Tab-separated table of C-alpha atoms and ligand atoms in Angstrom:
chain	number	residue	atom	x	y	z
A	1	UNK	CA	-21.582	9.752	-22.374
A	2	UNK	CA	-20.522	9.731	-19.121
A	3	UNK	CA	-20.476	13.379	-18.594
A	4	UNK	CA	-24.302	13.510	-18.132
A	5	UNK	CA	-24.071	11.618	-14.586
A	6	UNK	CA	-21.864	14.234	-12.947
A	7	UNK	CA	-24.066	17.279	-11.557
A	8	UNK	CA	-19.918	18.959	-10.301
A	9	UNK	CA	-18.464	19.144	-7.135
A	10	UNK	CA	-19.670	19.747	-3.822
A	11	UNK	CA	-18.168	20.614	-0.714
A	12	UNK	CA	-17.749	17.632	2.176
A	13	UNK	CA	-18.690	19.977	4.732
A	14	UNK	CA	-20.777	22.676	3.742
A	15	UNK	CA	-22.237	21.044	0.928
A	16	UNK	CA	-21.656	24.372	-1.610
A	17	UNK	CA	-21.349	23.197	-5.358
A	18	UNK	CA	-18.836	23.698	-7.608
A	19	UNK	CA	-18.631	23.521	-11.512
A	20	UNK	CA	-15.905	20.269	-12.698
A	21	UNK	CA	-12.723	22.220	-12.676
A	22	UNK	CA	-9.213	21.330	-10.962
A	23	UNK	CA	-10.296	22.523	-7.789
A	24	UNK	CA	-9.909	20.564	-4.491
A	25	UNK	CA	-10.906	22.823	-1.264
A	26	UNK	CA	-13.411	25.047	-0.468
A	27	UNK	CA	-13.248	28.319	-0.669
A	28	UNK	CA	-15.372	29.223	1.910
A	29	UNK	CA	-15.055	26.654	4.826
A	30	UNK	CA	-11.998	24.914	3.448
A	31	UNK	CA	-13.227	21.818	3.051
A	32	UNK	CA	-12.479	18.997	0.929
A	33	UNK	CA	-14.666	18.564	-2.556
A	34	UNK	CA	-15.727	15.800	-4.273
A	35	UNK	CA	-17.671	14.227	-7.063
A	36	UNK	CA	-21.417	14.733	-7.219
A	37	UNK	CA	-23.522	12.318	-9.376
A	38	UNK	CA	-26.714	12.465	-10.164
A	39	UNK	CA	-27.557	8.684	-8.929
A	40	UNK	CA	-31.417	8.695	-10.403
A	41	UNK	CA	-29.907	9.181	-13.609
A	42	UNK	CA	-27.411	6.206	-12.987
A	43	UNK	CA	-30.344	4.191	-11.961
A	44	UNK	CA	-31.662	4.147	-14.787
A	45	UNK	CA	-29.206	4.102	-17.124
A	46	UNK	CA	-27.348	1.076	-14.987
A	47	UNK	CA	-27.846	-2.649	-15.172
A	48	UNK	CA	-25.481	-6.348	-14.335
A	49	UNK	CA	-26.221	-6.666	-18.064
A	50	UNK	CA	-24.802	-3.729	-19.576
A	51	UNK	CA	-21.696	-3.799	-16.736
A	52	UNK	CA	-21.188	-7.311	-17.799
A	53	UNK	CA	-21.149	-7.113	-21.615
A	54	UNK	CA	-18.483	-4.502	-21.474
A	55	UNK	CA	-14.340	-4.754	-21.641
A	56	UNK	CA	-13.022	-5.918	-18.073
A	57	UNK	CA	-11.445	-3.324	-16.869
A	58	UNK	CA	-12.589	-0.242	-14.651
A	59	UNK	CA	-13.968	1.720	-17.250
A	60	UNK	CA	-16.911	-1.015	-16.946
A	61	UNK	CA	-18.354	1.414	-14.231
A	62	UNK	CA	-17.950	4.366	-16.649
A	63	UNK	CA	-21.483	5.683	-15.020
A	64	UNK	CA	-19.570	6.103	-11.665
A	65	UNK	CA	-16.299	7.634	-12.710
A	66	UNK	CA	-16.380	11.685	-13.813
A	67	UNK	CA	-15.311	11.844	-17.042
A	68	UNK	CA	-17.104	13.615	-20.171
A	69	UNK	CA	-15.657	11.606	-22.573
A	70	UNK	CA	-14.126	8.080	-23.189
A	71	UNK	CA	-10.613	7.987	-21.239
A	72	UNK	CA	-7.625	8.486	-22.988
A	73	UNK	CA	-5.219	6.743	-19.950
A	74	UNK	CA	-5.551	3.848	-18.774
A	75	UNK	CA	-7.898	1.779	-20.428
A	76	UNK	CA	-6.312	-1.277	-19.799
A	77	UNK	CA	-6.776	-0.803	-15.944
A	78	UNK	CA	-8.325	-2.531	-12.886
A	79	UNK	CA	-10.656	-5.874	-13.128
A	80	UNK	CA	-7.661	-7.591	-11.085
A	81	UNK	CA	-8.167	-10.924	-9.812
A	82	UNK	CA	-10.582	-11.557	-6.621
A	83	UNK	CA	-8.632	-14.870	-5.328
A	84	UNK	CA	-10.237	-17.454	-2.999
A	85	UNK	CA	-7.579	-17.987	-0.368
A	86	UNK	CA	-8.228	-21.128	0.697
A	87	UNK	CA	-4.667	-22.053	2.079
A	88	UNK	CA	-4.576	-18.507	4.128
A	89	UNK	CA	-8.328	-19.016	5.046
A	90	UNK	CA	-7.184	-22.337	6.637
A	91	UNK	CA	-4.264	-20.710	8.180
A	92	UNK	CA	-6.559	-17.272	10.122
A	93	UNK	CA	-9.438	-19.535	11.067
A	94	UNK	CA	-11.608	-18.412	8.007
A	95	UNK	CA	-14.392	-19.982	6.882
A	96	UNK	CA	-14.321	-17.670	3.516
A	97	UNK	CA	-11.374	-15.364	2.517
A	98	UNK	CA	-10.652	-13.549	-0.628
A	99	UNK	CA	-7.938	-11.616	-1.959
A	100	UNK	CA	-8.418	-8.587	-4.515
A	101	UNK	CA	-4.990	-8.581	-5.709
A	102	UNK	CA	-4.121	-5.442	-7.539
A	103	UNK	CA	-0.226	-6.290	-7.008
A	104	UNK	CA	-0.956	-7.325	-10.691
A	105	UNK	CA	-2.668	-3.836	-11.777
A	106	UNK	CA	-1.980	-2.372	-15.496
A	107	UNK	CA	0.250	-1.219	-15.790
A	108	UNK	CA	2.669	-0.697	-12.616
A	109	UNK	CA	1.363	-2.891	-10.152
A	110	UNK	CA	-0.506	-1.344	-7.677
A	111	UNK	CA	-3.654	0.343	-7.417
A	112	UNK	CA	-2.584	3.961	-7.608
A	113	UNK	CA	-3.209	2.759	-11.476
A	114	UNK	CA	-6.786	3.507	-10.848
A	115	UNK	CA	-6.716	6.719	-9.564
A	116	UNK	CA	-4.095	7.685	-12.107
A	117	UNK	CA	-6.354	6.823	-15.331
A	118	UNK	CA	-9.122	9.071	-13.999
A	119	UNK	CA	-7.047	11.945	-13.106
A	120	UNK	CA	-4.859	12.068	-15.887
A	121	UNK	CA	-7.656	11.311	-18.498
A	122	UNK	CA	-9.794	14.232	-16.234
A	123	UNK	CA	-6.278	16.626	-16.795
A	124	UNK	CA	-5.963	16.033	-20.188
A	125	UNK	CA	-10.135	16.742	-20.996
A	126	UNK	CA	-9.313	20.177	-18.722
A	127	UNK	CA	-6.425	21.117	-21.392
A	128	UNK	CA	-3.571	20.656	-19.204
A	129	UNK	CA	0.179	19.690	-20.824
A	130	UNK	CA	2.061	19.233	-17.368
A	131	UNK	CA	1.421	16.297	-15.175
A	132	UNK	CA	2.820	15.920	-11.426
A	133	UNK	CA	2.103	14.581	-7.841
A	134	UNK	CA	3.862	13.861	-4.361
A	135	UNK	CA	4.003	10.318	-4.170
A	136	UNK	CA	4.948	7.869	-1.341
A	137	UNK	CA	6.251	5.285	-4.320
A	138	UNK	CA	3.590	3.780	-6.380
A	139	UNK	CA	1.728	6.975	-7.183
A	140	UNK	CA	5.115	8.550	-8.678
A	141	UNK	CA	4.969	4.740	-10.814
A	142	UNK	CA	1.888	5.311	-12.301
A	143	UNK	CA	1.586	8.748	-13.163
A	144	UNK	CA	5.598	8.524	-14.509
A	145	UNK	CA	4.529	5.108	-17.101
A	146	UNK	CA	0.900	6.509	-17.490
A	147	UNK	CA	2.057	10.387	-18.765
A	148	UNK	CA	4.541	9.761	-21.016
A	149	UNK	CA	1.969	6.516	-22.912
A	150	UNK	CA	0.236	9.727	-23.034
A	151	UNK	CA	2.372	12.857	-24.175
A	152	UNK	CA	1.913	14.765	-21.356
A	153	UNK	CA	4.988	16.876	-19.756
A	154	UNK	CA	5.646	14.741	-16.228
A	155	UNK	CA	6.903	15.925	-12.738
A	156	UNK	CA	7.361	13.699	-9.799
A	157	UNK	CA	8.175	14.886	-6.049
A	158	UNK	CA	9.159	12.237	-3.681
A	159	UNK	CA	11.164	11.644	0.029
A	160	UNK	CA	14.480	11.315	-1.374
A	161	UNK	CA	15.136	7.887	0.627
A	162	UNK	CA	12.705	5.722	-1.183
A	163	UNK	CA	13.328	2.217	-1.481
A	164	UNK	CA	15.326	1.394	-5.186
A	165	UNK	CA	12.375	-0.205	-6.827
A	166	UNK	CA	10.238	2.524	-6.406
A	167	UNK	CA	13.040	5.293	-7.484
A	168	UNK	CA	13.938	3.057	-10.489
A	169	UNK	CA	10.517	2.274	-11.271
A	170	UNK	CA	9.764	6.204	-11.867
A	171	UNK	CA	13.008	7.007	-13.203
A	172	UNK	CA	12.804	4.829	-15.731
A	173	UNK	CA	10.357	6.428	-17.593
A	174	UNK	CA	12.163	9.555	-18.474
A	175	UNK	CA	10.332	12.153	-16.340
A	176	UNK	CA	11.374	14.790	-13.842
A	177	UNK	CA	12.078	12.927	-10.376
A	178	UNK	CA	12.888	15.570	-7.419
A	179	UNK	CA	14.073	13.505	-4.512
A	180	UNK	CA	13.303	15.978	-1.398
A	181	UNK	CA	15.119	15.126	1.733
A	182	UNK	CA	12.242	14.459	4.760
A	183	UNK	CA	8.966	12.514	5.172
A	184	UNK	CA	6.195	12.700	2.739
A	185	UNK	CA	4.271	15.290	4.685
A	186	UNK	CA	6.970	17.758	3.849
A	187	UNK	CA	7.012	16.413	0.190
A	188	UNK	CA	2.715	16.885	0.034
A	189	UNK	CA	2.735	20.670	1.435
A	190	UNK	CA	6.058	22.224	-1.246
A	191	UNK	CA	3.610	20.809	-4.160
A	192	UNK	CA	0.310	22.544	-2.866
A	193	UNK	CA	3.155	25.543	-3.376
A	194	UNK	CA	4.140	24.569	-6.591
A	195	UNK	CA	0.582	22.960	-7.829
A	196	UNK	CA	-0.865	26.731	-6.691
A	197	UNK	CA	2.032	28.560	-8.834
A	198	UNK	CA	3.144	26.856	-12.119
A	199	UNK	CA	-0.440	25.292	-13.002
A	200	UNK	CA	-0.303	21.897	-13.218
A	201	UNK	CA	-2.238	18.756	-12.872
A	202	UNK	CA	-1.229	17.617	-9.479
A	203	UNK	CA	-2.980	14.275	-9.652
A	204	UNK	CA	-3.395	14.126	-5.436
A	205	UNK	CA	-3.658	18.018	-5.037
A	206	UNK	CA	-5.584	19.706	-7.335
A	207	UNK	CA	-6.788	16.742	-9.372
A	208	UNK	CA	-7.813	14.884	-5.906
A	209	UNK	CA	-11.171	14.820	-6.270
A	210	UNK	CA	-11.418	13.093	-9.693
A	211	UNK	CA	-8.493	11.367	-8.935
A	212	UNK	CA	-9.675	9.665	-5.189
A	213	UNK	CA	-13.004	8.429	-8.000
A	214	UNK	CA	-11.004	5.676	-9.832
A	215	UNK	CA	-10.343	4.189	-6.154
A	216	UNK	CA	-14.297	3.440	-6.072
A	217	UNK	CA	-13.931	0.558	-8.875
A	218	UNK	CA	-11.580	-1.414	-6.068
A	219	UNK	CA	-14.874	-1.656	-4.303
A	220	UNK	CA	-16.898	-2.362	-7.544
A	221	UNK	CA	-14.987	-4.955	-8.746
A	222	UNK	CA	-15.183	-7.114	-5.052
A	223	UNK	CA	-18.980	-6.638	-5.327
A	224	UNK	CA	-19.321	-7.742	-9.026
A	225	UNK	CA	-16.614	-10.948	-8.483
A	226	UNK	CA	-18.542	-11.987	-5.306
A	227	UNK	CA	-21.672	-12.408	-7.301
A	228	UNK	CA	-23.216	-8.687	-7.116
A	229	UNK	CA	-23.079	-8.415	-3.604
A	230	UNK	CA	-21.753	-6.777	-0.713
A	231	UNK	CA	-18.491	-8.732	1.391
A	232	UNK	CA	-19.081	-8.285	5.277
A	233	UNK	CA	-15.829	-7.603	5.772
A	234	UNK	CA	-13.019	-5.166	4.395
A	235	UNK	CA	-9.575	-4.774	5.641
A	236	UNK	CA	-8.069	-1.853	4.091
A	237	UNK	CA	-4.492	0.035	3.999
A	238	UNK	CA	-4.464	3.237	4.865
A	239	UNK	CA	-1.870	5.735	3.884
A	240	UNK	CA	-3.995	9.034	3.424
A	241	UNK	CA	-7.052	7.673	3.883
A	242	UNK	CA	-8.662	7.997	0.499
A	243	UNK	CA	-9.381	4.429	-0.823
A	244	UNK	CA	-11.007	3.116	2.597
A	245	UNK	CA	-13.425	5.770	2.240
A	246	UNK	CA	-13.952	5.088	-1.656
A	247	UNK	CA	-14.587	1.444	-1.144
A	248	UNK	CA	-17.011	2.047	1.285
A	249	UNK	CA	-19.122	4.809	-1.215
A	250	UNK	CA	-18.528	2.036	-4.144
A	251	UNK	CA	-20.116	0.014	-1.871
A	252	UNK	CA	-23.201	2.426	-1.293
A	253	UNK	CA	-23.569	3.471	-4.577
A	254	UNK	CA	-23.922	0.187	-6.073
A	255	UNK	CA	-26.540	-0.464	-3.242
A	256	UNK	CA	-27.785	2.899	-3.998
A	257	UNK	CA	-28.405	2.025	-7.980
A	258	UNK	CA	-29.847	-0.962	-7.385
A	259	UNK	CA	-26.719	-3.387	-8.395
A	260	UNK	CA	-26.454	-4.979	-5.293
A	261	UNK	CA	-29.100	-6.097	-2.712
A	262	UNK	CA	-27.409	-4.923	0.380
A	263	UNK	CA	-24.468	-2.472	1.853
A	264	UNK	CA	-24.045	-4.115	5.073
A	265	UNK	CA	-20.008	-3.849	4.441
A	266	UNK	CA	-17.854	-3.610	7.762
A	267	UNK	CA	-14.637	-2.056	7.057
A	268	UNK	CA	-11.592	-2.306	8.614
A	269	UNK	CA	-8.183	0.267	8.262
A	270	UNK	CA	-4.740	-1.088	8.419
A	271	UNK	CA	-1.424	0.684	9.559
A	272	UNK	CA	2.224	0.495	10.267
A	273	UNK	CA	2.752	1.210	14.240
A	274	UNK	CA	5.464	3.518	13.175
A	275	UNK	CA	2.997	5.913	11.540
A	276	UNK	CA	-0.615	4.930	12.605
A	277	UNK	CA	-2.611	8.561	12.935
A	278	UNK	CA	-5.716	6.956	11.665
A	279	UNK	CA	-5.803	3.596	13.566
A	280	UNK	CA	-4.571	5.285	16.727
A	281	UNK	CA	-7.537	7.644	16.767
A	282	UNK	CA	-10.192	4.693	15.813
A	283	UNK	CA	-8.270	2.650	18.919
A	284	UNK	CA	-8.478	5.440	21.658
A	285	UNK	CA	-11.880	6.998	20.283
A	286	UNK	CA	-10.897	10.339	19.121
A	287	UNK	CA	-13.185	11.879	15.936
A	288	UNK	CA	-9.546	14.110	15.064
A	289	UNK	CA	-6.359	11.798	14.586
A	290	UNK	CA	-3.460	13.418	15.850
A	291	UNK	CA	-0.670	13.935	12.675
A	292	UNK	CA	2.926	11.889	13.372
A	293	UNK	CA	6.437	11.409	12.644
A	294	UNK	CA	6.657	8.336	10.306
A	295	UNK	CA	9.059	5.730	11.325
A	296	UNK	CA	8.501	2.562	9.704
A	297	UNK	CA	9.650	0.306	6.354
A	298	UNK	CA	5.752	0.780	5.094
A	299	UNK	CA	6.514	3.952	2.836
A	300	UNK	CA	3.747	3.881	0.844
A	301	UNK	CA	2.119	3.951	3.475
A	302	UNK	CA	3.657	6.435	5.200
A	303	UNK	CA	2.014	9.847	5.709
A	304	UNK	CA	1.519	11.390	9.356
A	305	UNK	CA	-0.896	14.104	8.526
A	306	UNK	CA	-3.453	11.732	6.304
A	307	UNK	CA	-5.112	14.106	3.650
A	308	UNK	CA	-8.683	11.954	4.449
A	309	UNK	CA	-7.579	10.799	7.730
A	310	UNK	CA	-10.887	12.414	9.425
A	311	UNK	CA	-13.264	10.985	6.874
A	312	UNK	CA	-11.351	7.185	7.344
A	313	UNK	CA	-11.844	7.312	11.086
A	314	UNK	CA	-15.697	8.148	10.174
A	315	UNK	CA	-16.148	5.646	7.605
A	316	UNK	CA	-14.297	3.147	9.745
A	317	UNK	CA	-16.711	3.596	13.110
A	318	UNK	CA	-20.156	3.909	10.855
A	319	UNK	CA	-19.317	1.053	8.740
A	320	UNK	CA	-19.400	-1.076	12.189
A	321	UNK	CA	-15.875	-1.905	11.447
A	322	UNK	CA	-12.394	-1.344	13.405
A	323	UNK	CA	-8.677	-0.555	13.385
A	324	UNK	CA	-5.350	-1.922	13.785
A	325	UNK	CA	-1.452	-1.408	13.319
A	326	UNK	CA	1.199	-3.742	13.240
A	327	UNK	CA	5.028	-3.785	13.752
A	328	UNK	CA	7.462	-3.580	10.889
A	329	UNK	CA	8.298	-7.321	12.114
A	330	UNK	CA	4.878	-8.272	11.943
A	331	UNK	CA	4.348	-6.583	8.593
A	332	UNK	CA	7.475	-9.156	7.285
A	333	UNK	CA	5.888	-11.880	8.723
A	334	UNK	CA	2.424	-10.890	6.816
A	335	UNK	CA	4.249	-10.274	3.658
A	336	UNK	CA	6.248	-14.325	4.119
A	337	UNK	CA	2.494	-15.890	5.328
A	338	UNK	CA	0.495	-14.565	2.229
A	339	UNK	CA	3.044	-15.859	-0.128
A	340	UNK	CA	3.776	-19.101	1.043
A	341	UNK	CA	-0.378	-19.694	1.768
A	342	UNK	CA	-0.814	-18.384	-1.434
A	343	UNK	CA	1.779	-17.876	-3.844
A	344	UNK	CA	1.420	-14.002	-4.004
A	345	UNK	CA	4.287	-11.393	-3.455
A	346	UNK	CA	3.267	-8.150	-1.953
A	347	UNK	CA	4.758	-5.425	-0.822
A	348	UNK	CA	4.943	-3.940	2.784
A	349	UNK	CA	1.420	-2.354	2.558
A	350	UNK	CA	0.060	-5.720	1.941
A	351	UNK	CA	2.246	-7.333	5.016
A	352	UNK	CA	0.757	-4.427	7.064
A	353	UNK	CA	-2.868	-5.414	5.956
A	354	UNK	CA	-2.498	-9.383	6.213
A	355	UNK	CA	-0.890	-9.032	9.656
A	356	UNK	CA	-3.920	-6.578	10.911
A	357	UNK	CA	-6.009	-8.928	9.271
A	358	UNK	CA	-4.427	-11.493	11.671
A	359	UNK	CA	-4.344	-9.571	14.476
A	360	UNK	CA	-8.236	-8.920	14.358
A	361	UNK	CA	-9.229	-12.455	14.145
A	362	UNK	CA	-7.180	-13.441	17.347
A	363	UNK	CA	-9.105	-10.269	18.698
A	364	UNK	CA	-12.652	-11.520	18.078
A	365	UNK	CA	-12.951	-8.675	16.122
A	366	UNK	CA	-13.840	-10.408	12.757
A	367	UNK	CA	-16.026	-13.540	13.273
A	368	UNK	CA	-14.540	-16.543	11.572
A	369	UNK	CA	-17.981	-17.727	9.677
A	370	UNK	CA	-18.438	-14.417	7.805
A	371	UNK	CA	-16.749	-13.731	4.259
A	372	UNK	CA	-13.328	-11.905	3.919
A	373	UNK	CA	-11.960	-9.775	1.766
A	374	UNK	CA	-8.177	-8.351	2.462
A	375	UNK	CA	-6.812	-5.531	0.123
A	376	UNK	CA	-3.676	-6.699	-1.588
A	377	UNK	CA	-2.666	-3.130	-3.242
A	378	UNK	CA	0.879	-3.509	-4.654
A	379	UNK	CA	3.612	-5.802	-5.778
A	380	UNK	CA	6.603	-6.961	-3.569
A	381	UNK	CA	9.507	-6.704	-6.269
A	382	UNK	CA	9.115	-3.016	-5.652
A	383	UNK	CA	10.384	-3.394	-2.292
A	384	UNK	CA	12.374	-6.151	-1.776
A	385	UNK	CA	14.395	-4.490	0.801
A	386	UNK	CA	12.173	-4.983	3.367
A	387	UNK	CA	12.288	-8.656	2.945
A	388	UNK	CA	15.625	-9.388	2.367
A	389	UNK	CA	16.948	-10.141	5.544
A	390	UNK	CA	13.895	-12.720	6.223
A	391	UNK	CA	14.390	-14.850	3.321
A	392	UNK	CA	16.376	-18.008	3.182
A	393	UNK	CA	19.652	-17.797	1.070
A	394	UNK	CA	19.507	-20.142	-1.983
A	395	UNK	CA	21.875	-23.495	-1.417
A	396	UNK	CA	24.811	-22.900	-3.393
A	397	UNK	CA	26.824	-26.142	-5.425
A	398	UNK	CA	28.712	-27.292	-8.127
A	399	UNK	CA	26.533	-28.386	-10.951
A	400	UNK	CA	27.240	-31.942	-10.153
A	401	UNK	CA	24.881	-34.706	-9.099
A	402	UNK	CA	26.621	-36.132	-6.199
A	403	UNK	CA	26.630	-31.997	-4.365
A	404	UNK	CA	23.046	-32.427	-4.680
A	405	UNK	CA	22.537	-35.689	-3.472
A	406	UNK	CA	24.489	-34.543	-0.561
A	407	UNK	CA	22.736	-31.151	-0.334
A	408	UNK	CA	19.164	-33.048	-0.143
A	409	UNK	CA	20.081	-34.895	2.653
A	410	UNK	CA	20.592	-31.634	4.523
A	411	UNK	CA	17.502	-29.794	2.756
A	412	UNK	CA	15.084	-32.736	4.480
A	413	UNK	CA	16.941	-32.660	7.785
A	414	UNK	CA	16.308	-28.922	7.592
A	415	UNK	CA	12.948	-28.679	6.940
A	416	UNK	CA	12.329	-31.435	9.411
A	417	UNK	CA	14.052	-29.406	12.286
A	418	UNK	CA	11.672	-25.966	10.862
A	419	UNK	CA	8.764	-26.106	12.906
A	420	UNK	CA	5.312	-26.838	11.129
A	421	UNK	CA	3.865	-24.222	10.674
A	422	UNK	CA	0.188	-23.489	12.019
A	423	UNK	CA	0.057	-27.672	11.490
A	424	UNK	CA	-3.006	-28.346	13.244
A	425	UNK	CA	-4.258	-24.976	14.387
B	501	PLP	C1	-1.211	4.737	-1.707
B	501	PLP	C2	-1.300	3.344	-1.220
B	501	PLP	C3	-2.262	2.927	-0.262
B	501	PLP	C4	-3.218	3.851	0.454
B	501	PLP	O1	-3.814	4.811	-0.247
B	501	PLP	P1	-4.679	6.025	0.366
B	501	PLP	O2	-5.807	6.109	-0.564
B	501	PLP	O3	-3.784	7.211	0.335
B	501	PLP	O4	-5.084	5.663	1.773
B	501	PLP	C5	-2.324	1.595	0.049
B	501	PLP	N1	-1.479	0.694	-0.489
B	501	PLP	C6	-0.541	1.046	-1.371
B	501	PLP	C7	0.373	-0.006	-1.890
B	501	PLP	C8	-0.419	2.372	-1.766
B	501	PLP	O5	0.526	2.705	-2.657
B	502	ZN	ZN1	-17.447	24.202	2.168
């Protein structure tokens, strides 16, 4: 059983322990908490032979995730497809590029799926019959299709101005949806309130430390698909921080255990310019990001006062890797490159992270020999908005031969007028 790997939680900063319980701060310096394994135990009971002959999904790394018994969400989760991007890699300069594309997560499409399996599974082993969160979009997805699968009682608090995909993709479900007018930092401090009073399972609040754990098998899965090692280079989103941080410990642990030979990952954090807290402190040096106003068409991305914002900038400098933020033009532009290079449709997250990906390379910052691997974390029909304006209008005819014999001739002329693009770059 899994439960014989987790020693409890401890604190980040002062290193007190804690019994497993829906706790998330400590009480006596206020810092965060987190997951504390017993890694001699894992390293024993671990091997590529007993990962490999299980079910592919995350639960694979069941020694690394802090449950006490088998989950009961989300079994069907993770083991997403590490692509070889050939066609992008072609495009940056790369001599070796991958994708891990969790745009096509079970089961809503991004990778908030992960840290939704643990944490609910964790609430429902704790007794709990209320489920909630703040979410930025594809958190409020998950834990809407993920707690009603499972019977549990669902709340979700989000800005009010969401894009349509994400609203519908929550409502849908048949759970509570309270739109709240403002950013997502206002949305994140009234359900510590609530969370504190009515006693439930706040899967980023009181459930974060279990819940940031399922991000880890992001970073387990790129090791395993690369052939049980280590990629030299990450690039990450960053919204508040959490999964750059847990790809960089899945990283170490699997080092740590004896799974992979080396940990020599450099990783690198992605934002929108209109909310970059996290990149701007990396860029100007500062150990403390300062919190902002978010202004940008990234939402799920969005949050100004980053919950793991310190602990990113950390993991960012020691990991040997760097920073960068893009325009919401540029983020378009990243979104239309990776799917015409590669036939994949994310959403604005992924623009922001293919762009910054970009945007290193012509910086020197990534060398071009060295293998790639960009984070693709959710799916573009949940935010089509943002590319609507950038996308060419389908030809409209009558369904007649001769209209499209006629509209060819003006399809070739057009696309010999479009400048080639990248053509011998
Ligand atoms: C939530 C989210 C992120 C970032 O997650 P953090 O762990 O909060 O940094 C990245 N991409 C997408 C699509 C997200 O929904
Ligand atoms: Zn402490």
């Amino acid at each position: 059983m899994p439960a014989e790997y987790v020693k409890g939680l401890k604190c980040r900063e002062c290193g007190r322990h804690y019994e497993k319980k829906p706790i998330h701060v400590c009480e006596f310096c206020f810092g965060p908490l987190e997951v504390d394994y017993d890694y001699d135990k894992i390293t024993k009971a671990v091997s590529r032979e007993k990962i490999l002959s299980r079910d592919r999904n995350m639960w694979r790394y069941e020694e690394f995730l802090p449950l006490d018994t088998k989950p009961s969400v989300g079994r069907g989760t993770g083991f997403t497809p590490l692509v070889k991007a050939d066609r992008l890699a072609k495009e940056l300069g790369l001599k070796e590029l991958y994708l891990k594309n969790d745009a096509v997560n079970y089961p809503t499409l991004s990778f908030k799926d992960r840290v939704v399996s643990v944490a609910l599974s964790k609430a429902k082993e704790f007794g709990f019959k209320t489920v909630a969160c703040a979410t930025t979009g594809n958190l409020g997805n998950s834990v809407a299709a993920q707690a009603v699968r499972a019977g549990l009682e669902c709340y979700i608090f989000m800005p009010a101005n969401l894009e349509q995909g994400k609203i519908i993709g929550t409502s849908i479900y048949g759970v509570h949806v309270v739109g709240i007018s403002g950013n997502y930092d206002g949305v994140n401090r009234l359900c510590s309130e609530i969370a504190g009073k009515f006693g439930w399972a706040f899967a980023n609040i009181n459930m974060r430390p279990f819940y940031a754990e399922g991000s880890k098998t992001f970073g387990h899965e790129i090791c395993e698909q690369l052939g049980w090692k280590a990629p030299k280079h990450v690039i990450v989103p960053m919204a508040g921080g959490s999964l750059i941080c847990k790809i960089d410990k899945a990283v170490k642990e699997f080092h740590k255990t004896g799974l992979i030979p080396d940990a020599d990952t450099k990783i690198y954090g992605a934002q929108a310019t209109g909310c970059s807290p996290i990149t701007s402190a990396v860029k100007n040096g500062w150990e403390l990001f300062r919190p902002v106003k978010p202004d940008t068409i990234a939402r799920s991305i969005a949050i100004g006062n980053p919950a793991d914002g310190f602990y990113a900038i950390k993991t960012i400098k020691q990991s040997g890797g760097w920073a960068e933020d893009v325009t919401d033009p540029e983020l378009v532009e990243g979104i239309k490159l990776l799917a015409r290079t590669e036939g994949i449709f994310t959403e604005t997250a992924g623009g922001v992270t293919v762009a910054v990906t970009k945007k290193l390379i012509e910086q020197g910052r990534i060398p071009k020999d060295e293998s790639v691997v960009i984070s693709i974390t959710g799916n573009g029909l949940k935010t089509t908005e943002a590319v609507l304006p950038a996308v060419q209008r389908p030809d409209v005819i009558e369904a007649k031969l001769g209209e499209f014999e006629k509209l060819i001739g003006v399809i070739k002329e057009r696309d010999k007028a479009a400048v080639p693009v990248a053509a011998g770059q």
